[in-house]
Each structure stands twice: as structure tokens, then as C-alpha cells.
Amino acid sequence: MAANNLPVFQDLPQGYKADVLFIAGEHSGDEHAARLLKKSLRERPDLKAVAIGGENLEKAGAQLLYNPLESAVVGFVEVIKHFDYLKALMNQTFRWIEEHRPAVVCFVDYPGFNLRIAKRLFQNGISHKAGGNVKLAYYISPQIWAWKAKRRFTMEKHLDGLGVIFPFELDSYKDTQLPAEFVGHPFVDPDYQLPVSHNVSGKLLLLPGSRKTPISRIFPVMLKTFYLVKKKLPDVQAQVMYPTAKIKKQLETIIEQHGDCDDFELIPNSESFEARAVLTSSGTISLVCALAAIPGILMYRTNELTYWMAMVLVKIRTIGIANIILGKSIHQEYLQSTMLPQPMASEVLRQLEDPTAIEKTRILSVELRHKLAGDDPQKSAKWLLSFL
């Protein structure tokens, strides 16, 4: 961001005309969008893509207009605190699309922002469904199966198509005319190598998340849980994964306050690693660990007001996506007031010491992979390119 904390977009090369604009406002969306772009370029090497996203999209071949990931916010309270910035980013994004008119805008997850942009493009006659020349494709459905289900009718009105990565999501759009396709999950593509694997002799893997505020709530408790496990198993060591240099610095500060730095190895999320068990926050990486058949637990704590509002509005009472897909727990969840070191450490120790728990995780992982596999590894790319 600029000195005034408002976004400034990069200029494109002279005469550059974009086929696709990707909008990915979170780390997981940036990663998914990058894989989608790579697959699309295999189908159409001359594809010109620009992005409001992160380093993954840029490395995949997109011209990066702006990186909002360092300022990514979630939750009701957090959004209110960053309202001016988000409003400015939305205005700048709209103005860019209005001026440059890419053939397709591919929204990637991030519904609070992306659906508002789609609505504004429709209201101003820019989108295809409003008579304009810009088609709106949405990759990775908002979780309308969990809450705000009525958004499907607004999406039907504004969007040209939807690519979902979880097969059960198709049922959420059965009563609309919105073309929705299950395009397979990128983590089960034949050429995708999971960055984690299970090793009974490995370290414990600690995954506190990618955002500063949740990390400040979760990581100290995660460390206390680790030390309770270490009290029973003195030789156990830990790896802590981080997405950015800023997050690494935050993690190092918390470790200095709550533990012994010699017990931890900090590793960037770009590396591959093995793990004996995992202590993970909610998010994309928890699904990765489930697909890798790594036993462990899932924990999450947010602002109390955010959590209270979510409990009022959300239809489900579990947050781990692998647990939702399976309809049962591959990783036991500990949320809010139940996120306590002693019971979490006991569950981790049980999974480390009980061979049947490890085998159960493996069986559930195979079932999960089967549910996420599509019938064509290139289907997501073909879906996106069909809008051109």
C-alpha cells in the first residue's frame, strides 16, 4: 500500500490487453488461482492474464496489478476496522475493469469483496449479463451451504458461471439457473504434489495460520499444547510453517515469549516437509494435511463478537473442510473456549501412541481424496477458457 494506506495499482505494458483478470484476496485463493492459470496456459499458451493477488499468481504468469494479501482481513470486526482500505480497493478495482475491459473477470473465493464487485459491474452495465462485454466467472464457491444461502440468487443474476471444487456444493445451486460445474479440487490433480507427508519419525507440525490477528490468539495456546506433549515425549521437536517474512517475525516473537527457540524450526510454506502429527488452525492447509493422512487436531479462536455472530448465522457447527466433506472428524476440532492445552495435548498423544488412530486417519484420507477427484484433470482450465 502507499504511504496513505490506500492501494495503488501497477501500470501494464503499453498496449497490453488482458484476456482474464484474476481477483484473489487471500493466500489460499492466490494459490488456487495460480494453479488454475498454469493449467489454462497449458491449454492456451497465448492467454494474457492480470491479477489482483499475490506472488503465486505472478509466478504462474499473470501481470500483477496489486498485492492485497499482506492486508487480508476476515471476520466482521476485522472488516469494520479496515473499511476505508477495502472501500478504496474496491473502487480502484472497479475503475480498472471499467477502463481496461478484460474479456473475463475470474473471481477466486473472497466473496465479501468479489460479490460486491460483480454487483457493481452489473449495475453499471459492464458485465455480460447487464449487456456489457465483460464476462464474470467465479472459481471456488462462497460457502453458501454454511451461511448466507440467499446469495445464490444474486450470484445467478450477476455471474456467467461458477466452478466449484467440492462436489456437494452443486446441490446448493439446484434451484437457480446459474451454470455451476464441479471442476475437481486442485489438491487431487494427478500432477499436484502435496507439500506435506506423514512420517512416524518426523516432527510435530504447527500451523497457526497466515493472518496476524488469528495467529496472536492461536499460536500461544498451540505452543502450550506442544510443551505438554513434549513433557510426555521429551524428544519431540516441532516445525512451524509461515507464509511471509512478516508472519515469521511475529511467530519468532511469540516463541521467544512462550518457549525455547531450540525446540522449533521455522519453515516457509514453499518447502516440502514431513510430519508425525499436526496442530493446525482452520484453513486450506488443514485440508492438505488431511489428504496427506497426517493425524492431529484442529483449533481456532476468533473475536468473541465474530464467533457469536457466526454461531447465529452459520448452519453448521464444524469448521474443518475435510471434516465437513467427510461428515466425520479426521481431525478433532477445538474451537473458542474448548481450545485448551490439556485436552488438546491428550488427543495429540493418543494419536501418536495409538496405531489404530493412525490407520483411521489413513482410511479417512483415502475416502476424502476419492470425494474430491474430478473426471478430467484439466476440467477447471477448460471451464475458465469456455468464457473466452
PDB file of C-alpha atoms in Angstrom, residues 82-383:
ATOM      1  CA  HIS A  82     -10.266  -1.901   7.638  1.00  0.00           C
ATOM      2  CA  PHE A  83     -13.352  -0.440   5.978  1.00  0.00           C
ATOM      3  CA  ASP A  84     -11.658   2.581   4.378  1.00  0.00           C
ATOM      4  CA  TYR A  85      -8.920   0.451   2.835  1.00  0.00           C
ATOM      5  CA  LEU A  86     -11.352  -2.169   1.490  1.00  0.00           C
ATOM      6  CA  LYS A  87     -13.607   0.536   0.065  1.00  0.00           C
ATOM      7  CA  ALA A  88     -10.646   2.145  -1.701  1.00  0.00           C
ATOM      8  CA  LEU A  89      -9.504  -1.206  -3.076  1.00  0.00           C
ATOM      9  CA  MET A  90     -12.988  -1.919  -4.352  1.00  0.00           C
ATOM     10  CA  ASN A  91     -13.233   1.471  -6.066  1.00  0.00           C
ATOM     11  CA  GLN A  92      -9.824   1.068  -7.664  1.00  0.00           C
ATOM     12  CA  THR A  93     -10.666  -2.445  -8.876  1.00  0.00           C
ATOM     13  CA  PHE A  94     -13.936  -1.295 -10.410  1.00  0.00           C
ATOM     14  CA  ARG A  95     -12.283   1.640 -12.156  1.00  0.00           C
ATOM     15  CA  TRP A  96      -9.588  -0.612 -13.596  1.00  0.00           C
ATOM     16  CA  ILE A  97     -12.131  -3.071 -15.028  1.00  0.00           C
ATOM     17  CA  GLU A  98     -14.240  -0.221 -16.376  1.00  0.00           C
ATOM     18  CA  GLU A  99     -11.223   1.235 -18.184  1.00  0.00           C
ATOM     19  CA  HIS A 100      -9.436  -1.893 -19.411  1.00  0.00           C
ATOM     20  CA  ARG A 101     -12.367  -4.268 -20.041  1.00  0.00           C
ATOM     21  CA  PRO A 102     -10.767  -7.718 -19.759  1.00  0.00           C
ATOM     22  CA  ALA A 103     -12.730 -10.412 -21.573  1.00  0.00           C
ATOM     23  CA  VAL A 104     -13.277 -12.299 -18.295  1.00  0.00           C
ATOM     24  CA  VAL A 105     -13.048 -11.444 -14.636  1.00  0.00           C
ATOM     25  CA  CYS A 106     -12.316 -14.609 -12.677  1.00  0.00           C
ATOM     26  CA  PHE A 107     -13.280 -14.102  -9.052  1.00  0.00           C
ATOM     27  CA  VAL A 108     -11.496 -16.529  -6.736  1.00  0.00           C
ATOM     28  CA  ASP A 109     -13.252 -17.126  -3.420  1.00  0.00           C
ATOM     29  CA  TYR A 110     -13.161 -13.953  -1.182  1.00  0.00           C
ATOM     30  CA  PRO A 111     -16.952 -13.413  -1.513  1.00  0.00           C
ATOM     31  CA  GLY A 112     -17.337 -10.359   0.710  1.00  0.00           C
ATOM     32  CA  PHE A 113     -15.254  -8.390  -1.761  1.00  0.00           C
ATOM     33  CA  ASN A 114     -15.777 -10.239  -5.043  1.00  0.00           C
ATOM     34  CA  LEU A 115     -19.568 -10.425  -4.995  1.00  0.00           C
ATOM     35  CA  ARG A 116     -19.752  -6.685  -4.397  1.00  0.00           C
ATOM     36  CA  ILE A 117     -17.532  -6.067  -7.420  1.00  0.00           C
ATOM     37  CA  ALA A 118     -19.742  -8.379  -9.510  1.00  0.00           C
ATOM     38  CA  LYS A 119     -22.844  -6.478  -8.414  1.00  0.00           C
ATOM     39  CA  ARG A 120     -21.294  -3.124  -9.224  1.00  0.00           C
ATOM     40  CA  LEU A 121     -20.188  -4.294 -12.681  1.00  0.00           C
ATOM     41  CA  PHE A 122     -23.745  -5.455 -13.325  1.00  0.00           C
ATOM     42  CA  GLN A 123     -25.334  -2.252 -12.067  1.00  0.00           C
ATOM     43  CA  ASN A 124     -23.086  -0.167 -14.326  1.00  0.00           C
ATOM     44  CA  GLY A 125     -23.790  -2.211 -17.448  1.00  0.00           C
ATOM     45  CA  ILE A 126     -20.230  -3.518 -17.742  1.00  0.00           C
ATOM     46  CA  SER A 127     -20.877  -7.209 -17.133  1.00  0.00           C
ATOM     47  CA  HIS A 128     -22.116  -9.577 -19.831  1.00  0.00           C
ATOM     48  CA  LYS A 129     -25.442 -10.233 -18.102  1.00  0.00           C
ATOM     49  CA  ALA A 130     -26.096  -6.495 -17.989  1.00  0.00           C
ATOM     50  CA  GLY A 131     -25.383  -6.082 -21.703  1.00  0.00           C
ATOM     51  CA  GLY A 132     -21.672  -5.311 -21.373  1.00  0.00           C
ATOM     52  CA  ASN A 133     -18.614  -7.074 -22.759  1.00  0.00           C
ATOM     53  CA  VAL A 134     -17.010  -8.458 -19.580  1.00  0.00           C
ATOM     54  CA  LYS A 135     -17.964 -11.996 -18.519  1.00  0.00           C
ATOM     55  CA  LEU A 136     -17.923 -12.841 -14.825  1.00  0.00           C
ATOM     56  CA  ALA A 137     -16.711 -16.304 -13.796  1.00  0.00           C
ATOM     57  CA  TYR A 138     -16.482 -17.367 -10.166  1.00  0.00           C
ATOM     58  CA  TYR A 139     -13.974 -20.040  -9.140  1.00  0.00           C
ATOM     59  CA  ILE A 140     -14.405 -21.611  -5.688  1.00  0.00           C
ATOM     60  CA  SER A 141     -17.928 -21.055  -4.463  1.00  0.00           C
ATOM     61  CA  PRO A 142     -18.745 -18.919  -1.444  1.00  0.00           C
ATOM     62  CA  GLN A 143     -19.767 -21.206   1.403  1.00  0.00           C
ATOM     63  CA  ILE A 144     -23.491 -20.660   0.896  1.00  0.00           C
ATOM     64  CA  TRP A 145     -24.056 -24.188   2.184  1.00  0.00           C
ATOM     65  CA  ALA A 146     -22.921 -22.840   5.562  1.00  0.00           C
ATOM     66  CA  TRP A 147     -24.499 -19.391   5.656  1.00  0.00           C
ATOM     67  CA  LYS A 148     -25.977 -16.564   3.542  1.00  0.00           C
ATOM     68  CA  ALA A 149     -27.640 -19.119   1.266  1.00  0.00           C
ATOM     69  CA  LYS A 150     -29.779 -16.436  -0.404  1.00  0.00           C
ATOM     70  CA  ARG A 151     -26.659 -15.073  -2.084  1.00  0.00           C
ATOM     71  CA  ARG A 152     -27.136 -17.772  -4.732  1.00  0.00           C
ATOM     72  CA  PHE A 153     -29.953 -15.752  -6.295  1.00  0.00           C
ATOM     73  CA  THR A 154     -27.801 -12.617  -6.534  1.00  0.00           C
ATOM     74  CA  MET A 155     -24.998 -14.735  -7.982  1.00  0.00           C
ATOM     75  CA  GLU A 156     -27.456 -16.167 -10.508  1.00  0.00           C
ATOM     76  CA  LYS A 157     -28.354 -12.639 -11.600  1.00  0.00           C
ATOM     77  CA  HIS A 158     -24.786 -11.323 -11.914  1.00  0.00           C
ATOM     78  CA  LEU A 159     -22.483 -14.219 -12.829  1.00  0.00           C
ATOM     79  CA  ASP A 160     -21.994 -16.088 -16.089  1.00  0.00           C
ATOM     80  CA  GLY A 161     -20.744 -19.267 -14.467  1.00  0.00           C
ATOM     81  CA  LEU A 162     -19.457 -20.927 -11.317  1.00  0.00           C
ATOM     82  CA  GLY A 163     -16.722 -23.535 -10.892  1.00  0.00           C
ATOM     83  CA  VAL A 164     -16.977 -25.420  -7.588  1.00  0.00           C
ATOM     84  CA  ILE A 165     -14.214 -27.562  -6.067  1.00  0.00           C
ATOM     85  CA  PHE A 166     -16.365 -29.565  -3.656  1.00  0.00           C
ATOM     86  CA  PRO A 167     -18.959 -31.866  -5.263  1.00  0.00           C
ATOM     87  CA  PHE A 168     -21.624 -31.347  -2.592  1.00  0.00           C
ATOM     88  CA  GLU A 169     -21.777 -27.635  -3.495  1.00  0.00           C
ATOM     89  CA  LEU A 170     -23.725 -28.335  -6.694  1.00  0.00           C
ATOM     90  CA  ASP A 171     -26.812 -29.085  -4.605  1.00  0.00           C
ATOM     91  CA  SER A 172     -26.734 -25.522  -3.266  1.00  0.00           C
ATOM     92  CA  TYR A 173     -27.478 -24.130  -6.758  1.00  0.00           C
ATOM     93  CA  LYS A 174     -30.072 -26.645  -7.979  1.00  0.00           C
ATOM     94  CA  ASP A 175     -32.905 -24.125  -7.677  1.00  0.00           C
ATOM     95  CA  THR A 176     -31.103 -21.463  -9.774  1.00  0.00           C
ATOM     96  CA  GLN A 177     -30.266 -21.006 -13.446  1.00  0.00           C
ATOM     97  CA  LEU A 178     -26.622 -20.267 -12.623  1.00  0.00           C
ATOM     98  CA  PRO A 179     -24.393 -22.672 -14.592  1.00  0.00           C
ATOM     99  CA  ALA A 180     -22.406 -24.474 -11.887  1.00  0.00           C
ATOM    100  CA  GLU A 181     -19.814 -27.161 -12.579  1.00  0.00           C
ATOM    101  CA  PHE A 182     -17.778 -29.386 -10.286  1.00  0.00           C
ATOM    102  CA  VAL A 183     -14.289 -28.896 -11.710  1.00  0.00           C
ATOM    103  CA  GLY A 184     -12.363 -31.061  -9.255  1.00  0.00           C
ATOM    104  CA  HIS A 185     -10.173 -29.959  -6.393  1.00  0.00           C
ATOM    105  CA  PRO A 186      -6.645 -28.833  -7.357  1.00  0.00           C
ATOM    106  CA  PHE A 187      -5.100 -30.728  -4.448  1.00  0.00           C
ATOM    107  CA  VAL A 188      -6.041 -34.073  -6.004  1.00  0.00           C
ATOM    108  CA  ASP A 189      -4.829 -33.325  -9.535  1.00  0.00           C
ATOM    109  CA  PRO A 190      -2.535 -36.110 -10.793  1.00  0.00           C
ATOM    110  CA  ASP A 191       0.363 -33.684 -11.239  1.00  0.00           C
ATOM    111  CA  TYR A 192      -0.077 -31.961  -7.875  1.00  0.00           C
ATOM    112  CA  GLN A 193       2.407 -32.969  -5.199  1.00  0.00           C
ATOM    113  CA  LEU A 194       1.228 -32.395  -1.654  1.00  0.00           C
ATOM    114  CA  PRO A 195       3.809 -30.316   0.245  1.00  0.00           C
ATOM    115  CA  VAL A 196       3.413 -32.494   3.352  1.00  0.00           C
ATOM    116  CA  SER A 197       3.645 -36.187   4.088  1.00  0.00           C
ATOM    117  CA  HIS A 198       3.238 -38.415   7.115  1.00  0.00           C
ATOM    118  CA  ASN A 199       6.321 -39.792   8.825  1.00  0.00           C
ATOM    119  CA  VAL A 200       6.008 -41.568  12.187  1.00  0.00           C
ATOM    120  CA  SER A 201       9.561 -40.444  12.973  1.00  0.00           C
ATOM    121  CA  GLY A 202       9.018 -36.831  11.941  1.00  0.00           C
ATOM    122  CA  LYS A 203       8.440 -33.676  13.938  1.00  0.00           C
ATOM    123  CA  LEU A 204       5.154 -32.198  15.080  1.00  0.00           C
ATOM    124  CA  LEU A 205       3.899 -29.689  12.537  1.00  0.00           C
ATOM    125  CA  LEU A 206       2.422 -26.463  13.926  1.00  0.00           C
ATOM    126  CA  LEU A 207       0.232 -24.476  11.530  1.00  0.00           C
ATOM    127  CA  PRO A 208      -1.053 -21.336  13.265  1.00  0.00           C
ATOM    128  CA  GLY A 209      -2.352 -19.689  10.071  1.00  0.00           C
ATOM    129  CA  SER A 210      -1.446 -16.873   7.724  1.00  0.00           C
ATOM    130  CA  ARG A 211      -3.033 -13.799   9.347  1.00  0.00           C
ATOM    131  CA  LYS A 212      -1.605 -11.790  12.214  1.00  0.00           C
ATOM    132  CA  THR A 213      -4.691 -11.436  14.394  1.00  0.00           C
ATOM    133  CA  PRO A 214      -5.726 -15.124  14.441  1.00  0.00           C
ATOM    134  CA  ILE A 215      -2.090 -16.118  14.982  1.00  0.00           C
ATOM    135  CA  SER A 216      -1.885 -13.901  18.061  1.00  0.00           C
ATOM    136  CA  ARG A 217      -4.863 -15.779  19.519  1.00  0.00           C
ATOM    137  CA  ILE A 218      -3.970 -19.292  18.441  1.00  0.00           C
ATOM    138  CA  PHE A 219      -0.190 -19.706  18.425  1.00  0.00           C
ATOM    139  CA  PRO A 220       0.473 -19.130  22.173  1.00  0.00           C
ATOM    140  CA  VAL A 221      -2.076 -21.835  23.016  1.00  0.00           C
ATOM    141  CA  MET A 222      -0.579 -24.073  20.343  1.00  0.00           C
ATOM    142  CA  LEU A 223       2.837 -23.680  21.986  1.00  0.00           C
ATOM    143  CA  LYS A 224       1.453 -24.576  25.416  1.00  0.00           C
ATOM    144  CA  THR A 225      -0.122 -27.676  23.897  1.00  0.00           C
ATOM    145  CA  PHE A 226       3.173 -28.648  22.281  1.00  0.00           C
ATOM    146  CA  TYR A 227       5.032 -28.356  25.584  1.00  0.00           C
ATOM    147  CA  LEU A 228       2.513 -30.605  27.309  1.00  0.00           C
ATOM    148  CA  VAL A 229       3.130 -33.179  24.600  1.00  0.00           C
ATOM    149  CA  LYS A 230       6.886 -32.702  24.988  1.00  0.00           C
ATOM    150  CA  LYS A 231       6.611 -33.258  28.744  1.00  0.00           C
ATOM    151  CA  LYS A 232       5.385 -36.790  27.974  1.00  0.00           C
ATOM    152  CA  LEU A 233       7.646 -37.266  24.917  1.00  0.00           C
ATOM    153  CA  PRO A 234      10.847 -35.289  25.684  1.00  0.00           C
ATOM    154  CA  ASP A 235      12.500 -35.971  22.336  1.00  0.00           C
ATOM    155  CA  VAL A 236       9.711 -34.468  20.247  1.00  0.00           C
ATOM    156  CA  GLN A 237      10.581 -31.399  18.175  1.00  0.00           C
ATOM    157  CA  ALA A 238       8.354 -29.037  16.158  1.00  0.00           C
ATOM    158  CA  GLN A 239       8.231 -27.355  12.785  1.00  0.00           C
ATOM    159  CA  VAL A 240       6.297 -24.105  12.401  1.00  0.00           C
ATOM    160  CA  MET A 241       5.204 -23.094   8.922  1.00  0.00           C
ATOM    161  CA  TYR A 242       4.967 -19.452   7.874  1.00  0.00           C
ATOM    162  CA  PRO A 243       3.710 -17.784   4.637  1.00  0.00           C
ATOM    163  CA  THR A 244       5.575 -14.450   4.709  1.00  0.00           C
ATOM    164  CA  ALA A 245       8.573 -12.768   6.332  1.00  0.00           C
ATOM    165  CA  LYS A 246       6.264 -10.591   8.451  1.00  0.00           C
ATOM    166  CA  ILE A 247       4.459 -13.624   9.815  1.00  0.00           C
ATOM    167  CA  LYS A 248       7.786 -15.345  10.515  1.00  0.00           C
ATOM    168  CA  LYS A 249       8.868 -12.368  12.622  1.00  0.00           C
ATOM    169  CA  GLN A 250       5.583 -12.479  14.549  1.00  0.00           C
ATOM    170  CA  LEU A 251       5.991 -16.207  15.207  1.00  0.00           C
ATOM    171  CA  GLU A 252       9.576 -15.739  16.393  1.00  0.00           C
ATOM    172  CA  THR A 253       8.449 -13.058  18.841  1.00  0.00           C
ATOM    173  CA  ILE A 254       5.739 -15.326  20.295  1.00  0.00           C
ATOM    174  CA  ILE A 255       8.181 -18.233  20.571  1.00  0.00           C
ATOM    175  CA  GLU A 256      10.638 -16.032  22.479  1.00  0.00           C
ATOM    176  CA  GLN A 257       7.845 -15.079  24.883  1.00  0.00           C
ATOM    177  CA  HIS A 258       6.387 -18.542  25.410  1.00  0.00           C
ATOM    178  CA  GLY A 259       9.039 -21.141  24.644  1.00  0.00           C
ATOM    179  CA  ASP A 260      12.564 -22.233  23.806  1.00  0.00           C
ATOM    180  CA  CYS A 261      13.648 -21.365  20.270  1.00  0.00           C
ATOM    181  CA  ASP A 262      15.765 -24.532  20.138  1.00  0.00           C
ATOM    182  CA  ASP A 263      12.588 -26.625  20.116  1.00  0.00           C
ATOM    183  CA  PHE A 264      11.315 -25.125  16.862  1.00  0.00           C
ATOM    184  CA  GLU A 265      12.283 -24.989  13.221  1.00  0.00           C
ATOM    185  CA  LEU A 266      10.528 -22.257  11.226  1.00  0.00           C
ATOM    186  CA  ILE A 267       9.975 -23.232   7.604  1.00  0.00           C
ATOM    187  CA  PRO A 268       8.421 -21.283   4.700  1.00  0.00           C
ATOM    188  CA  ASN A 269       5.244 -22.720   3.205  1.00  0.00           C
ATOM    189  CA  SER A 270       7.061 -23.069  -0.109  1.00  0.00           C
ATOM    190  CA  GLU A 271       9.053 -26.025   1.254  1.00  0.00           C
ATOM    191  CA  SER A 272       8.009 -29.668   1.486  1.00  0.00           C
ATOM    192  CA  PHE A 273       8.094 -31.324   4.866  1.00  0.00           C
ATOM    193  CA  GLU A 274       7.251 -34.482   6.775  1.00  0.00           C
ATOM    194  CA  ALA A 275       5.238 -34.570   9.967  1.00  0.00           C
ATOM    195  CA  ARG A 276       4.464 -37.050  12.715  1.00  0.00           C
ATOM    196  CA  ALA A 277       1.288 -35.200  13.642  1.00  0.00           C
ATOM    197  CA  VAL A 278      -0.224 -31.765  13.079  1.00  0.00           C
ATOM    198  CA  LEU A 279      -1.637 -28.996  15.245  1.00  0.00           C
ATOM    199  CA  THR A 280      -3.430 -26.808  12.733  1.00  0.00           C
ATOM    200  CA  SER A 281      -5.597 -23.764  12.519  1.00  0.00           C
ATOM    201  CA  SER A 282      -8.597 -23.797  10.203  1.00  0.00           C
ATOM    202  CA  GLY A 283      -7.832 -23.139   6.564  1.00  0.00           C
ATOM    203  CA  THR A 284      -6.650 -24.642   3.317  1.00  0.00           C
ATOM    204  CA  ILE A 285      -3.559 -26.193   4.881  1.00  0.00           C
ATOM    205  CA  SER A 286      -5.715 -28.299   7.207  1.00  0.00           C
ATOM    206  CA  LEU A 287      -7.251 -29.932   4.118  1.00  0.00           C
ATOM    207  CA  VAL A 288      -3.754 -30.586   2.760  1.00  0.00           C
ATOM    208  CA  CYS A 289      -2.784 -32.350   5.978  1.00  0.00           C
ATOM    209  CA  ALA A 290      -5.944 -34.444   5.856  1.00  0.00           C
ATOM    210  CA  LEU A 291      -5.179 -35.514   2.278  1.00  0.00           C
ATOM    211  CA  ALA A 292      -1.653 -36.424   3.419  1.00  0.00           C
ATOM    212  CA  ALA A 293      -3.118 -38.660   6.157  1.00  0.00           C
ATOM    213  CA  ILE A 294      -1.330 -36.793   8.935  1.00  0.00           C
ATOM    214  CA  PRO A 295      -3.067 -37.335  12.291  1.00  0.00           C
ATOM    215  CA  GLY A 296      -3.621 -34.389  14.606  1.00  0.00           C
ATOM    216  CA  ILE A 297      -6.048 -31.745  15.814  1.00  0.00           C
ATOM    217  CA  LEU A 298      -7.641 -28.552  14.506  1.00  0.00           C
ATOM    218  CA  MET A 299      -8.067 -25.438  16.617  1.00  0.00           C
ATOM    219  CA  TYR A 300      -9.486 -21.991  16.048  1.00  0.00           C
ATOM    220  CA  ARG A 301     -10.322 -18.914  18.092  1.00  0.00           C
ATOM    221  CA  THR A 302     -11.639 -15.633  16.740  1.00  0.00           C
ATOM    222  CA  ASN A 303     -13.025 -12.408  18.150  1.00  0.00           C
ATOM    223  CA  GLU A 304     -15.909 -13.261  20.503  1.00  0.00           C
ATOM    224  CA  LEU A 305     -18.336 -10.990  18.653  1.00  0.00           C
ATOM    225  CA  THR A 306     -17.336 -12.534  15.307  1.00  0.00           C
ATOM    226  CA  TYR A 307     -17.824 -16.022  16.740  1.00  0.00           C
ATOM    227  CA  TRP A 308     -21.170 -15.156  18.307  1.00  0.00           C
ATOM    228  CA  MET A 309     -22.485 -13.740  15.036  1.00  0.00           C
ATOM    229  CA  ALA A 310     -21.194 -16.788  13.160  1.00  0.00           C
ATOM    230  CA  MET A 311     -22.992 -19.145  15.526  1.00  0.00           C
ATOM    231  CA  VAL A 312     -26.212 -17.212  14.950  1.00  0.00           C
ATOM    232  CA  LEU A 313     -25.879 -17.211  11.161  1.00  0.00           C
ATOM    233  CA  VAL A 314     -23.944 -20.358  10.240  1.00  0.00           C
ATOM    234  CA  LYS A 315     -25.833 -23.598   9.662  1.00  0.00           C
ATOM    235  CA  ILE A 316     -23.004 -25.954  10.605  1.00  0.00           C
ATOM    236  CA  ARG A 317     -21.029 -26.466  13.790  1.00  0.00           C
ATOM    237  CA  THR A 318     -17.737 -27.683  12.357  1.00  0.00           C
ATOM    238  CA  ILE A 319     -15.145 -25.598  10.505  1.00  0.00           C
ATOM    239  CA  GLY A 320     -12.591 -28.056   9.163  1.00  0.00           C
ATOM    240  CA  ILE A 321     -13.372 -28.501   5.460  1.00  0.00           C
ATOM    241  CA  ALA A 322     -12.139 -32.110   5.468  1.00  0.00           C
ATOM    242  CA  ASN A 323     -14.469 -32.857   8.368  1.00  0.00           C
ATOM    243  CA  ILE A 324     -17.358 -31.216   6.507  1.00  0.00           C
ATOM    244  CA  ILE A 325     -16.726 -33.202   3.313  1.00  0.00           C
ATOM    245  CA  LEU A 326     -16.391 -36.499   5.164  1.00  0.00           C
ATOM    246  CA  GLY A 327     -19.252 -35.897   7.570  1.00  0.00           C
ATOM    247  CA  LYS A 328     -16.965 -37.071  10.373  1.00  0.00           C
ATOM    248  CA  SER A 329     -13.761 -35.911  12.047  1.00  0.00           C
ATOM    249  CA  ILE A 330     -10.419 -36.779  10.561  1.00  0.00           C
ATOM    250  CA  HIS A 331      -9.014 -34.065  12.882  1.00  0.00           C
ATOM    251  CA  GLN A 332     -10.751 -33.408  16.197  1.00  0.00           C
ATOM    252  CA  GLU A 333     -11.795 -29.754  16.474  1.00  0.00           C
ATOM    253  CA  TYR A 334     -11.218 -27.406  19.416  1.00  0.00           C
ATOM    254  CA  LEU A 335     -12.951 -24.045  18.995  1.00  0.00           C
ATOM    255  CA  GLN A 336     -13.095 -20.908  21.137  1.00  0.00           C
ATOM    256  CA  SER A 337     -13.497 -21.870  24.823  1.00  0.00           C
ATOM    257  CA  THR A 338     -12.696 -25.537  24.127  1.00  0.00           C
ATOM    258  CA  MET A 339      -9.276 -24.580  22.739  1.00  0.00           C
ATOM    259  CA  LEU A 340      -7.462 -25.658  25.901  1.00  0.00           C
ATOM    260  CA  PRO A 341      -3.918 -27.034  26.039  1.00  0.00           C
ATOM    261  CA  GLN A 342      -4.539 -30.036  28.300  1.00  0.00           C
ATOM    262  CA  PRO A 343      -7.314 -31.801  26.353  1.00  0.00           C
ATOM    263  CA  MET A 344      -5.652 -30.946  23.044  1.00  0.00           C
ATOM    264  CA  ALA A 345      -2.333 -32.391  24.212  1.00  0.00           C
ATOM    265  CA  SER A 346      -4.082 -35.540  25.394  1.00  0.00           C
ATOM    266  CA  GLU A 347      -5.671 -36.025  21.973  1.00  0.00           C
ATOM    267  CA  VAL A 348      -2.355 -35.463  20.182  1.00  0.00           C
ATOM    268  CA  LEU A 349      -0.643 -38.016  22.455  1.00  0.00           C
ATOM    269  CA  ARG A 350      -3.421 -40.522  21.815  1.00  0.00           C
ATOM    270  CA  GLN A 351      -2.997 -40.225  18.080  1.00  0.00           C
ATOM    271  CA  LEU A 352       0.784 -40.507  18.347  1.00  0.00           C
ATOM    272  CA  GLU A 353       0.704 -43.590  20.541  1.00  0.00           C
ATOM    273  CA  ASP A 354      -2.330 -45.491  19.189  1.00  0.00           C
ATOM    274  CA  PRO A 355      -1.695 -47.358  15.890  1.00  0.00           C
ATOM    275  CA  THR A 356      -5.423 -47.661  15.254  1.00  0.00           C
ATOM    276  CA  ALA A 357      -5.745 -43.847  15.287  1.00  0.00           C
ATOM    277  CA  ILE A 358      -3.070 -43.564  12.581  1.00  0.00           C
ATOM    278  CA  GLU A 359      -4.802 -46.224  10.467  1.00  0.00           C
ATOM    279  CA  LYS A 360      -8.165 -44.494  10.869  1.00  0.00           C
ATOM    280  CA  THR A 361      -6.630 -41.250   9.593  1.00  0.00           C
ATOM    281  CA  ARG A 362      -5.217 -43.071   6.564  1.00  0.00           C
ATOM    282  CA  ILE A 363      -8.582 -44.661   5.693  1.00  0.00           C
ATOM    283  CA  LEU A 364     -10.415 -41.346   6.013  1.00  0.00           C
ATOM    284  CA  SER A 365      -7.769 -39.659   3.861  1.00  0.00           C
ATOM    285  CA  VAL A 366      -8.357 -42.131   1.013  1.00  0.00           C
ATOM    286  CA  GLU A 367     -12.097 -41.518   1.269  1.00  0.00           C
ATOM    287  CA  LEU A 368     -11.534 -37.761   1.190  1.00  0.00           C
ATOM    288  CA  ARG A 369      -9.354 -37.950  -1.927  1.00  0.00           C
ATOM    289  CA  HIS A 370     -11.993 -40.009  -3.714  1.00  0.00           C
ATOM    290  CA  LYS A 371     -14.685 -37.429  -2.953  1.00  0.00           C
ATOM    291  CA  LEU A 372     -12.564 -34.553  -4.276  1.00  0.00           C
ATOM    292  CA  ALA A 373     -11.381 -36.116  -7.526  1.00  0.00           C
ATOM    293  CA  GLY A 374     -12.921 -34.863 -10.770  1.00  0.00           C
ATOM    294  CA  ASP A 375     -13.323 -36.803 -14.014  1.00  0.00           C
ATOM    295  CA  ASP A 376     -10.888 -34.607 -16.001  1.00  0.00           C
ATOM    296  CA  PRO A 377      -7.669 -33.105 -14.550  1.00  0.00           C
ATOM    297  CA  GLN A 378      -7.928 -30.182 -16.984  1.00  0.00           C
ATOM    298  CA  LYS A 379     -11.606 -29.510 -16.351  1.00  0.00           C
ATOM    299  CA  SER A 380     -11.089 -26.299 -14.367  1.00  0.00           C
ATOM    300  CA  ALA A 381      -8.982 -24.786 -17.170  1.00  0.00           C
ATOM    301  CA  LYS A 382     -11.484 -25.809 -19.828  1.00  0.00           C
ATOM    302  CA  TRP A 383     -14.249 -24.299 -17.695  1.00  0.00           C
TER     303      TRP A 383
END
